[in-house]
PDB file of C-alpha atoms in Angstrom:
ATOM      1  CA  UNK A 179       0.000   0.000   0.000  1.00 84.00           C
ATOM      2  CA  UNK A 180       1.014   3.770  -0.458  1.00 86.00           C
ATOM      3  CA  UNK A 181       1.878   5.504   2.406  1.00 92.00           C
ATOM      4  CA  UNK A 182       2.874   9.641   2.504  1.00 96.00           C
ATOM      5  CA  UNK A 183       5.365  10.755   5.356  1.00 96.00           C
ATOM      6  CA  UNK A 184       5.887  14.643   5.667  1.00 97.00           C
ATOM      7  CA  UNK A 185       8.117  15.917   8.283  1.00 96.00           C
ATOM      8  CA  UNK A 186       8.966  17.835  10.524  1.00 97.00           C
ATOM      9  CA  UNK A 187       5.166  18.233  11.937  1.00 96.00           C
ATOM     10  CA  UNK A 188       5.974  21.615  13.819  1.00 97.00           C
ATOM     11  CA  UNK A 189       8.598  24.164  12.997  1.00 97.00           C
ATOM     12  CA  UNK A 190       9.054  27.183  14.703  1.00 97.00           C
ATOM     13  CA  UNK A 191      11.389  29.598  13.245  1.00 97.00           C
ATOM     14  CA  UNK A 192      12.884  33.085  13.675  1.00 98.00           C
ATOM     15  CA  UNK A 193      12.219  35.534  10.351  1.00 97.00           C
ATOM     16  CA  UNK A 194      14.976  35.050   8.306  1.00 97.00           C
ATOM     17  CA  UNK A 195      16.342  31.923   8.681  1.00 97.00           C
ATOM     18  CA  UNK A 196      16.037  29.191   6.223  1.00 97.00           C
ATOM     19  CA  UNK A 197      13.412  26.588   6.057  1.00 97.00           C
ATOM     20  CA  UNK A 198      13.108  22.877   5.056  1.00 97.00           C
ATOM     21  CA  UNK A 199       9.997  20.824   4.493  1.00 98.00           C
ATOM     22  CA  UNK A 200      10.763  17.098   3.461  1.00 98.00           C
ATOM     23  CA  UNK A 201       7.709  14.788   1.885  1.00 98.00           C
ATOM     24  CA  UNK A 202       8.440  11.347   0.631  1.00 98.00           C
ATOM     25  CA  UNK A 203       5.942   8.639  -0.740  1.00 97.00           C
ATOM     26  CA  UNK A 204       6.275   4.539  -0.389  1.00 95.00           C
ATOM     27  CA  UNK A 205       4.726   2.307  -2.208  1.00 93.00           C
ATOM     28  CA  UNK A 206       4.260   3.940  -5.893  1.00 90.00           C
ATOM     29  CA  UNK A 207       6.426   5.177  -8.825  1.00 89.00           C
ATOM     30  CA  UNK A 208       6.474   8.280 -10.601  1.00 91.00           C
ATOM     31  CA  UNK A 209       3.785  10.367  -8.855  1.00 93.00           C
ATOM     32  CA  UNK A 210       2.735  13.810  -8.871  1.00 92.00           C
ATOM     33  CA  UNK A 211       3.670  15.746  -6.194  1.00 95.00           C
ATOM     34  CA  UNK A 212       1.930  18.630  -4.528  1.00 94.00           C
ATOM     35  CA  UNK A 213       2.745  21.375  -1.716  1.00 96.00           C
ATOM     36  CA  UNK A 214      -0.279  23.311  -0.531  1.00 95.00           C
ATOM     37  CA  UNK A 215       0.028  25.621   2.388  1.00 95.00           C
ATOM     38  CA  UNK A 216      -3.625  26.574   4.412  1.00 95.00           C
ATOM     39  CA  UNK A 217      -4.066  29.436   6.244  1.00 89.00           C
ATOM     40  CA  UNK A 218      -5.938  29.262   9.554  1.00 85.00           C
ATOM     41  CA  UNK A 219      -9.597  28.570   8.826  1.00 82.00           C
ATOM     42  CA  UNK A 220      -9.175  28.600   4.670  1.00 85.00           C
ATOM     43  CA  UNK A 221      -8.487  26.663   2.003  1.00 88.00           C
ATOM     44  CA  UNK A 222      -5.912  24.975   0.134  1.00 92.00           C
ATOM     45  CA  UNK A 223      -3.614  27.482  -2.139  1.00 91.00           C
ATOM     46  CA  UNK A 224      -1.694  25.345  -4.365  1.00 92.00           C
ATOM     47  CA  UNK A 225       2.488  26.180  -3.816  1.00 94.00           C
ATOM     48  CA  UNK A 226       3.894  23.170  -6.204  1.00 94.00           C
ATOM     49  CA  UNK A 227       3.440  20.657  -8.069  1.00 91.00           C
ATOM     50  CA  UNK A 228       6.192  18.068 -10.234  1.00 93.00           C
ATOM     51  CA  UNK A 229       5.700  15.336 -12.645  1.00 91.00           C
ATOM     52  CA  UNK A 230       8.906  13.846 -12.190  1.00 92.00           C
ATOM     53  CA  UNK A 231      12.423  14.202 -11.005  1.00 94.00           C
ATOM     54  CA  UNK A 232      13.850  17.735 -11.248  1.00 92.00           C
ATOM     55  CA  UNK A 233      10.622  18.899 -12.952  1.00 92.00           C
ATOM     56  CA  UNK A 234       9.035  21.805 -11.266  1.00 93.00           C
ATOM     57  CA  UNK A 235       5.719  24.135 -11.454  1.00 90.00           C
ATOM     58  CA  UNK A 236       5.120  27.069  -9.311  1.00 90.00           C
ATOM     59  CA  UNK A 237       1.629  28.072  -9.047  1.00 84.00           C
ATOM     60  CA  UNK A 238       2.817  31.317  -7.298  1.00 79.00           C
ATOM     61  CA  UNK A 239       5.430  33.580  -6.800  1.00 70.00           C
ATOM     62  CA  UNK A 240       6.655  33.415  -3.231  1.00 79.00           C
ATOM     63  CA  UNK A 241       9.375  33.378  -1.055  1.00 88.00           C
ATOM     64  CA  UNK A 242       9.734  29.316  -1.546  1.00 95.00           C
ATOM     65  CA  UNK A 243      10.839  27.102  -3.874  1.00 96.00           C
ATOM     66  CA  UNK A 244      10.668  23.567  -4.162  1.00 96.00           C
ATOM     67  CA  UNK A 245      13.136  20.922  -5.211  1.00 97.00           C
ATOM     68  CA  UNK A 246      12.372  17.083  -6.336  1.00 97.00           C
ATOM     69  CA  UNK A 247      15.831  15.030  -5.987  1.00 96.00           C
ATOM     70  CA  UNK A 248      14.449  11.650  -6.364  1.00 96.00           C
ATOM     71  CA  UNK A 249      10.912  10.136  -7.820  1.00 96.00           C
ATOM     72  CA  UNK A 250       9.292  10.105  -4.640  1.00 96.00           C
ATOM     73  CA  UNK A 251      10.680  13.033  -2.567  1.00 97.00           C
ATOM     74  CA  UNK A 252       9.828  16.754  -2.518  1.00 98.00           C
ATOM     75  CA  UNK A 253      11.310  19.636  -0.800  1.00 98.00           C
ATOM     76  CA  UNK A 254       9.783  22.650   0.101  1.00 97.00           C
ATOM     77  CA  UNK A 255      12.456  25.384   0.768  1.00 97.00           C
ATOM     78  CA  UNK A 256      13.329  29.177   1.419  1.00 96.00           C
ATOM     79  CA  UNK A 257      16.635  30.816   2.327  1.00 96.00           C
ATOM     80  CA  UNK A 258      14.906  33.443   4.533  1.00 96.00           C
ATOM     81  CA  UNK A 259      11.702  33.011   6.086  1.00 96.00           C
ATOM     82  CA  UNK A 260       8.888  35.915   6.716  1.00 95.00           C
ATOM     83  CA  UNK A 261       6.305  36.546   8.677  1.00 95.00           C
ATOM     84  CA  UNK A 262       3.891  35.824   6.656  1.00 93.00           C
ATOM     85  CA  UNK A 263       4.932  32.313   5.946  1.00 94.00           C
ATOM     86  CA  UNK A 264       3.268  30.797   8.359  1.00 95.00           C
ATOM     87  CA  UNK A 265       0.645  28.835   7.675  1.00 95.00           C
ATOM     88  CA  UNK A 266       0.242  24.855   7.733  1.00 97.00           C
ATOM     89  CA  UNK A 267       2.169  23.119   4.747  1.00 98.00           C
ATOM     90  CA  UNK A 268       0.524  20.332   3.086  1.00 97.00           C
ATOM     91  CA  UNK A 269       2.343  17.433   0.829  1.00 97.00           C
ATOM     92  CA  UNK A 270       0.210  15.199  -1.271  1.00 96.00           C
ATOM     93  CA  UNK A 271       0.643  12.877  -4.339  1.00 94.00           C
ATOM     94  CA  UNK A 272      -1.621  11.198  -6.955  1.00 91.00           C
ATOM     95  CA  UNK A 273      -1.411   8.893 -10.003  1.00 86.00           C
ATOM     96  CA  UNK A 274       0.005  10.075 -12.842  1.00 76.00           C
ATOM     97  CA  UNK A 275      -2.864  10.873 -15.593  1.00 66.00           C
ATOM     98  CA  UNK A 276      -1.853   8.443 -17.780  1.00 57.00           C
ATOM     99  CA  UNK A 277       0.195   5.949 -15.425  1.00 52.00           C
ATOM    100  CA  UNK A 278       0.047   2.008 -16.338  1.00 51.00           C
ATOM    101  CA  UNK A 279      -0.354   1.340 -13.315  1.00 50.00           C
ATOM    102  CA  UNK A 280      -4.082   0.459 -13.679  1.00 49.00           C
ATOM    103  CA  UNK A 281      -5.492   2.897 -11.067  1.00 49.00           C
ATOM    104  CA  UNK A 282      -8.268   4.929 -11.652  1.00 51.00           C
ATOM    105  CA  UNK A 283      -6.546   7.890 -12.514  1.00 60.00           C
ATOM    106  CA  UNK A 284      -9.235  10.605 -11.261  1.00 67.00           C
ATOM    107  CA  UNK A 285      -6.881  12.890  -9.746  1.00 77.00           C
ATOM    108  CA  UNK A 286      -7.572  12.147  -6.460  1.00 88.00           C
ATOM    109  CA  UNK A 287      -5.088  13.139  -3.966  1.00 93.00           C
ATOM    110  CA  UNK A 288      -3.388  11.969  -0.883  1.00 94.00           C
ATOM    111  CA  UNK A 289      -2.684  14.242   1.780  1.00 96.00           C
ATOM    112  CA  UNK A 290       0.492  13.849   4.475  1.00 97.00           C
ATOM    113  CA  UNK A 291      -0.373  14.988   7.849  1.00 96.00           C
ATOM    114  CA  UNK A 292       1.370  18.547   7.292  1.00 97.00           C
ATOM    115  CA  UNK A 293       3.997  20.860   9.134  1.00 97.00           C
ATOM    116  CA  UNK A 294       2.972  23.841  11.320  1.00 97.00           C
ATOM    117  CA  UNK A 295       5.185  26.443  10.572  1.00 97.00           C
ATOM    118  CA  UNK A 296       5.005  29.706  12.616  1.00 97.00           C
ATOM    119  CA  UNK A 297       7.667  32.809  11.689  1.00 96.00           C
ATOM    120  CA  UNK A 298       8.503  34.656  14.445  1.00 96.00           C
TER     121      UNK A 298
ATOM    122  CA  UNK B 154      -7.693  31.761  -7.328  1.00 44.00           C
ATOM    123  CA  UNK B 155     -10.335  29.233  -5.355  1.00 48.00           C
ATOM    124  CA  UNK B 156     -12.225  27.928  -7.864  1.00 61.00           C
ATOM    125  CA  UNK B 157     -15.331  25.869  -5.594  1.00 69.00           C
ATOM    126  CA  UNK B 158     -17.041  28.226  -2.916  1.00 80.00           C
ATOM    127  CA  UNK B 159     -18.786  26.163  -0.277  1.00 84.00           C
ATOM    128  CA  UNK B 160     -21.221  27.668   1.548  1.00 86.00           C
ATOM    129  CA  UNK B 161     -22.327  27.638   4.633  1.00 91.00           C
ATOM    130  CA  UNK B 162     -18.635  28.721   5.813  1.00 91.00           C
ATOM    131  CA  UNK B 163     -19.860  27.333   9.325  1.00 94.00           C
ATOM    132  CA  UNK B 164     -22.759  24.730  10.427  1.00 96.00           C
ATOM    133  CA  UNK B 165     -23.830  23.277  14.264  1.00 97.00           C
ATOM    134  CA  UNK B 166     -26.139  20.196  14.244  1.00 97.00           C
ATOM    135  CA  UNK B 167     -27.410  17.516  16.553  1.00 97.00           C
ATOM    136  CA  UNK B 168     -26.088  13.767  16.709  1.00 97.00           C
ATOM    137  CA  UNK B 169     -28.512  12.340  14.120  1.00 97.00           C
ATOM    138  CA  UNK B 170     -29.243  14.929  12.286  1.00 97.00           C
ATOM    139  CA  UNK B 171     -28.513  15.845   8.352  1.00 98.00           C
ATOM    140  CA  UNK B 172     -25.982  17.993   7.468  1.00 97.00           C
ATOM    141  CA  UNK B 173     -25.988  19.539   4.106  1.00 97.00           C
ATOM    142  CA  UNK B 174     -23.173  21.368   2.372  1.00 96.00           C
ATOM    143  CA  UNK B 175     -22.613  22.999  -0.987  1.00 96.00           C
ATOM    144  CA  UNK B 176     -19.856  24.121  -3.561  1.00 95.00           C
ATOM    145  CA  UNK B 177     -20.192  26.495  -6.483  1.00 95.00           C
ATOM    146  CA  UNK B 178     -17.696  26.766  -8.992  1.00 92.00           C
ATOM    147  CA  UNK B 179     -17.164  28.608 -12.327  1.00 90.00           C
ATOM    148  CA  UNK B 180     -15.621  26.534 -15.094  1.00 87.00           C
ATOM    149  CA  UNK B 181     -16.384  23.774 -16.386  1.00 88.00           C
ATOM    150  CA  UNK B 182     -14.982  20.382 -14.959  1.00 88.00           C
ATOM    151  CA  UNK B 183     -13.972  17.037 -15.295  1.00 87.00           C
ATOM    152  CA  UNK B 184     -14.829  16.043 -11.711  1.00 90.00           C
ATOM    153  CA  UNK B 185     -15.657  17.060  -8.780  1.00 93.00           C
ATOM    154  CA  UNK B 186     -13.980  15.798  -5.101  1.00 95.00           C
ATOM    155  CA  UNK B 187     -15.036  15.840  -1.359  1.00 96.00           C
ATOM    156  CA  UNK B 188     -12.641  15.786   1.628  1.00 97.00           C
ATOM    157  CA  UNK B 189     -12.499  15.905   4.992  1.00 97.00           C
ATOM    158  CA  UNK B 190     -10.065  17.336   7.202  1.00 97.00           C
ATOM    159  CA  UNK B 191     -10.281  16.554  10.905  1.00 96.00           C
ATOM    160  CA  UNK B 192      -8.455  19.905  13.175  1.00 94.00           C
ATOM    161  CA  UNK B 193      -4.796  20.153  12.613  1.00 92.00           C
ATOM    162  CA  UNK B 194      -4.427  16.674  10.245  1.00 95.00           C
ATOM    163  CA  UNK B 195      -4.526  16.400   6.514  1.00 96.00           C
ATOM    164  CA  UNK B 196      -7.116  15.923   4.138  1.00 96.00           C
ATOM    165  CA  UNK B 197      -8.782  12.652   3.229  1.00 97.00           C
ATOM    166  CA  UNK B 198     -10.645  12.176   0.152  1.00 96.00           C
ATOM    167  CA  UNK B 199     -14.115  10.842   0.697  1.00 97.00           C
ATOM    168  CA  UNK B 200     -15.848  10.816  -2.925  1.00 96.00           C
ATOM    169  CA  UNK B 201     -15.772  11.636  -6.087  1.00 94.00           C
ATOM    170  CA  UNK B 202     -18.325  12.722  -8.962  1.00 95.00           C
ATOM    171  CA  UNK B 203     -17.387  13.015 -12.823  1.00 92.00           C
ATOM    172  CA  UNK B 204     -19.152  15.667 -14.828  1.00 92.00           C
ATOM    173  CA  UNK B 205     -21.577  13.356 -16.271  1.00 94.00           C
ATOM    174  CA  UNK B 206     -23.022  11.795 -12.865  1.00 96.00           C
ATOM    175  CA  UNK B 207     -25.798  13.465 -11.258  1.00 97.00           C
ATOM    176  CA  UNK B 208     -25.460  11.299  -7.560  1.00 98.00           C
ATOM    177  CA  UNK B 209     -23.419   9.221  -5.849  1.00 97.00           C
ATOM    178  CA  UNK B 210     -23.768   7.426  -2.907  1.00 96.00           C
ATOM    179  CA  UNK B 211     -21.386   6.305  -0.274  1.00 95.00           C
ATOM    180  CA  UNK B 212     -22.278   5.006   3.052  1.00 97.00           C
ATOM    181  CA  UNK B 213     -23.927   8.176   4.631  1.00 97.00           C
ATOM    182  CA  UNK B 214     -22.518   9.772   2.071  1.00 98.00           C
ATOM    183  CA  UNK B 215     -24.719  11.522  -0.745  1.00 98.00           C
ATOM    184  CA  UNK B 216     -23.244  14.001  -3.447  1.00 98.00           C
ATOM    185  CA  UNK B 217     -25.065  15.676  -6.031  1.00 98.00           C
ATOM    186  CA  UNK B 218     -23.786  17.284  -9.008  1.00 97.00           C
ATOM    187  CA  UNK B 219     -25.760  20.467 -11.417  1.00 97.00           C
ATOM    188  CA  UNK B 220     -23.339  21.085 -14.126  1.00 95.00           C
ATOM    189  CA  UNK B 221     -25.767  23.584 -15.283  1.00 95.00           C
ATOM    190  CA  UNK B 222     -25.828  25.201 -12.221  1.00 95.00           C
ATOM    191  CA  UNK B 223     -22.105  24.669 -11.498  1.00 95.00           C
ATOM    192  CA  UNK B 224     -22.824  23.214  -8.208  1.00 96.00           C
ATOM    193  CA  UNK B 225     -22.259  20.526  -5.715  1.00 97.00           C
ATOM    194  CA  UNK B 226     -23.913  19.446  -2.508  1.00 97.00           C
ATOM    195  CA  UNK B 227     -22.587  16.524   0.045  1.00 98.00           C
ATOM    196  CA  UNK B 228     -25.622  15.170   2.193  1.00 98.00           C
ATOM    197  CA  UNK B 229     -24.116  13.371   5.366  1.00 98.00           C
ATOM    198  CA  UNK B 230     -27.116  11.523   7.012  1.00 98.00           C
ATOM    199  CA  UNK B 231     -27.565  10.304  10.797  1.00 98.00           C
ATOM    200  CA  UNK B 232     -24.816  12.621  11.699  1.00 97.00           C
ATOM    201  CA  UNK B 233     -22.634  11.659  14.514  1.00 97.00           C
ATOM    202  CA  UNK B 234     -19.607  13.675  16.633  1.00 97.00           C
ATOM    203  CA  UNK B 235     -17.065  11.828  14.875  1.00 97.00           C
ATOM    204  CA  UNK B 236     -18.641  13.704  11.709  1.00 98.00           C
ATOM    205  CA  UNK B 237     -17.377  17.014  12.842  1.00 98.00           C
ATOM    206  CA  UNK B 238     -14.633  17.958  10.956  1.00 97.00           C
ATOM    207  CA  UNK B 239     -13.840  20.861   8.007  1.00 97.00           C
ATOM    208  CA  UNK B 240     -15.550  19.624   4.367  1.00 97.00           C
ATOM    209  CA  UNK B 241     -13.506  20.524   1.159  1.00 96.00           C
ATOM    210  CA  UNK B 242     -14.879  20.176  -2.354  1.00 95.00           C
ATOM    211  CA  UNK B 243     -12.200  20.603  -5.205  1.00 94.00           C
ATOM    212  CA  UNK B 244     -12.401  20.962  -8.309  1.00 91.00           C
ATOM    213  CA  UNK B 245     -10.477  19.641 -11.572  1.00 82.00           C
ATOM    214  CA  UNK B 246     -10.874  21.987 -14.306  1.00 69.00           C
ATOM    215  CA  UNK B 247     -11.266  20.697 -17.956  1.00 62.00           C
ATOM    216  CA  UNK B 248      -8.778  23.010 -19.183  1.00 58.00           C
ATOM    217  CA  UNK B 249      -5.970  21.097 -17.298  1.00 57.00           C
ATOM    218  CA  UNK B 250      -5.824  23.175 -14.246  1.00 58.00           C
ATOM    219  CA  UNK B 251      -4.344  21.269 -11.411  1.00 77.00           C
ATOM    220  CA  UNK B 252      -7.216  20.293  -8.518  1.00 85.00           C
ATOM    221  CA  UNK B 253      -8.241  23.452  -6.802  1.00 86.00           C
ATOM    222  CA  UNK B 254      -9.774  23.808  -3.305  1.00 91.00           C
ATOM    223  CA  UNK B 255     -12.978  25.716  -1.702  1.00 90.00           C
ATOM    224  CA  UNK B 256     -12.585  27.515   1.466  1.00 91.00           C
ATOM    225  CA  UNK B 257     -14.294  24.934   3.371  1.00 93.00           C
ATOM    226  CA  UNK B 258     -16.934  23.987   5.429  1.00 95.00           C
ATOM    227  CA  UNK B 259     -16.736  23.475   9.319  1.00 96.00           C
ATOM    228  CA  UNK B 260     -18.940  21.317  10.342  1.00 97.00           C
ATOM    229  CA  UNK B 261     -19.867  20.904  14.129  1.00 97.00           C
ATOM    230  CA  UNK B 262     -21.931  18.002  15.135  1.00 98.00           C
ATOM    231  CA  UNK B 263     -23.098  17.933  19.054  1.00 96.00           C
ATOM    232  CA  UNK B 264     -23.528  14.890  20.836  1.00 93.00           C
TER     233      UNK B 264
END
């Protein structure tokens, strides 16, 4: 079975010091790969998303940047944090559109359990 | 930009009761998702509806779909405290727009 691990699940960090979110999925090949963050009491903004190693798409410009350095890991990044970073961070993956693998390839996504992050 | 709206933002019900939400959106889609996020933990999908279903059923589960009215509703029946959780519907555009997210729904069940 898949499984989704994100880590760490609380960060607390001054402004301007750098930041590392680490997301890795078991039990698939080739996903898509997703970073959301969620403000408190909203919805999902989309970060990133990748369709394979070193391939990257950012949704919107930001502070953060994302990195994919093997098929089933994803990085979210920033060299100096701000304030207005914080927010809870979100990984998820899904099946390829047109994967072999034989899975109904709706789109459905699979969440990690995300990282607080708060910017002081 | 948040392409599904759900409305109400916030709802309070009684164990057993039915709890209704709904999602607008603009474009047109392929499908349409539900999920559920419990405080503080990620999101779990809980069903899905293409663009040319009408209803689905799923355990207490019941999702309706008005392409014509580009609209969604999730019916959870006999609710139950466990229920109580925030309600996403998301949307996957036709144009090839990666699966955007409502603001949510925050549902509160009392035992």
């Amino acid at each position: 079975s898949q499984t989704i691990h994100q880590w760490p699940a609380t960060l607390v960090q001054p402004v301007g010091s750098p930041l590392s979110l680490e997301c890795t999925v078991e039990g698939t090949s080739n996903p898509n790969l997703y970073w959301y963050r969620q403000a408190a009491g909203r919805g999902l903004q989309l970060l990133f998303y990748s369709v394979g190693i070193g391939q990257i798409s950012s949704e919107v410009p930001q502070n953060l940047s994302a990195s994919r350095p093997q098929d089933r890991q994803f990085i979210l990044s920033s060299k100096k944090l701000l304030l207005s970073d914080s927010g809870f961070y979100l990984c998820a993956w899904s099946v390829p559109p047109f994967s072999a693998s034989g899975r109904d390839n709706t789109g459905e996504l699979f969440f990690g359990e995300g990282s607080r992050l708060t910017v002081l | 930009s948040q392409q599904g709206e759900e409305d109400p933002q916030a709802l309070s019900i009684q164990e057993g009761e039915n709890a209704t939400m709904n999602c607008s959106y603009k474009t047109s889609i392929n499908n349409l998702q539900w999920y559920r996020q419990n405080s503080g933990r990620g999101l779990v999908h809980l069903i899905l509806i293409r663009s040319n279903e009408r209803e689905k059923h799923s355990g207490r589960l019941r999702v309706t779909l008005d392409t014509s009215k580009k609209s969604s509703s999730l019916l959870i029946t006999a609710s139950r405290a466990a229920d109580t959780a925030s309600y996403f519907c998301a949307t996957d555009g036709t144009s090839g727009s990666r699966l955007t997210f409502g603001e949510g729904t925050q549902l509160t069940v009392n035992p």
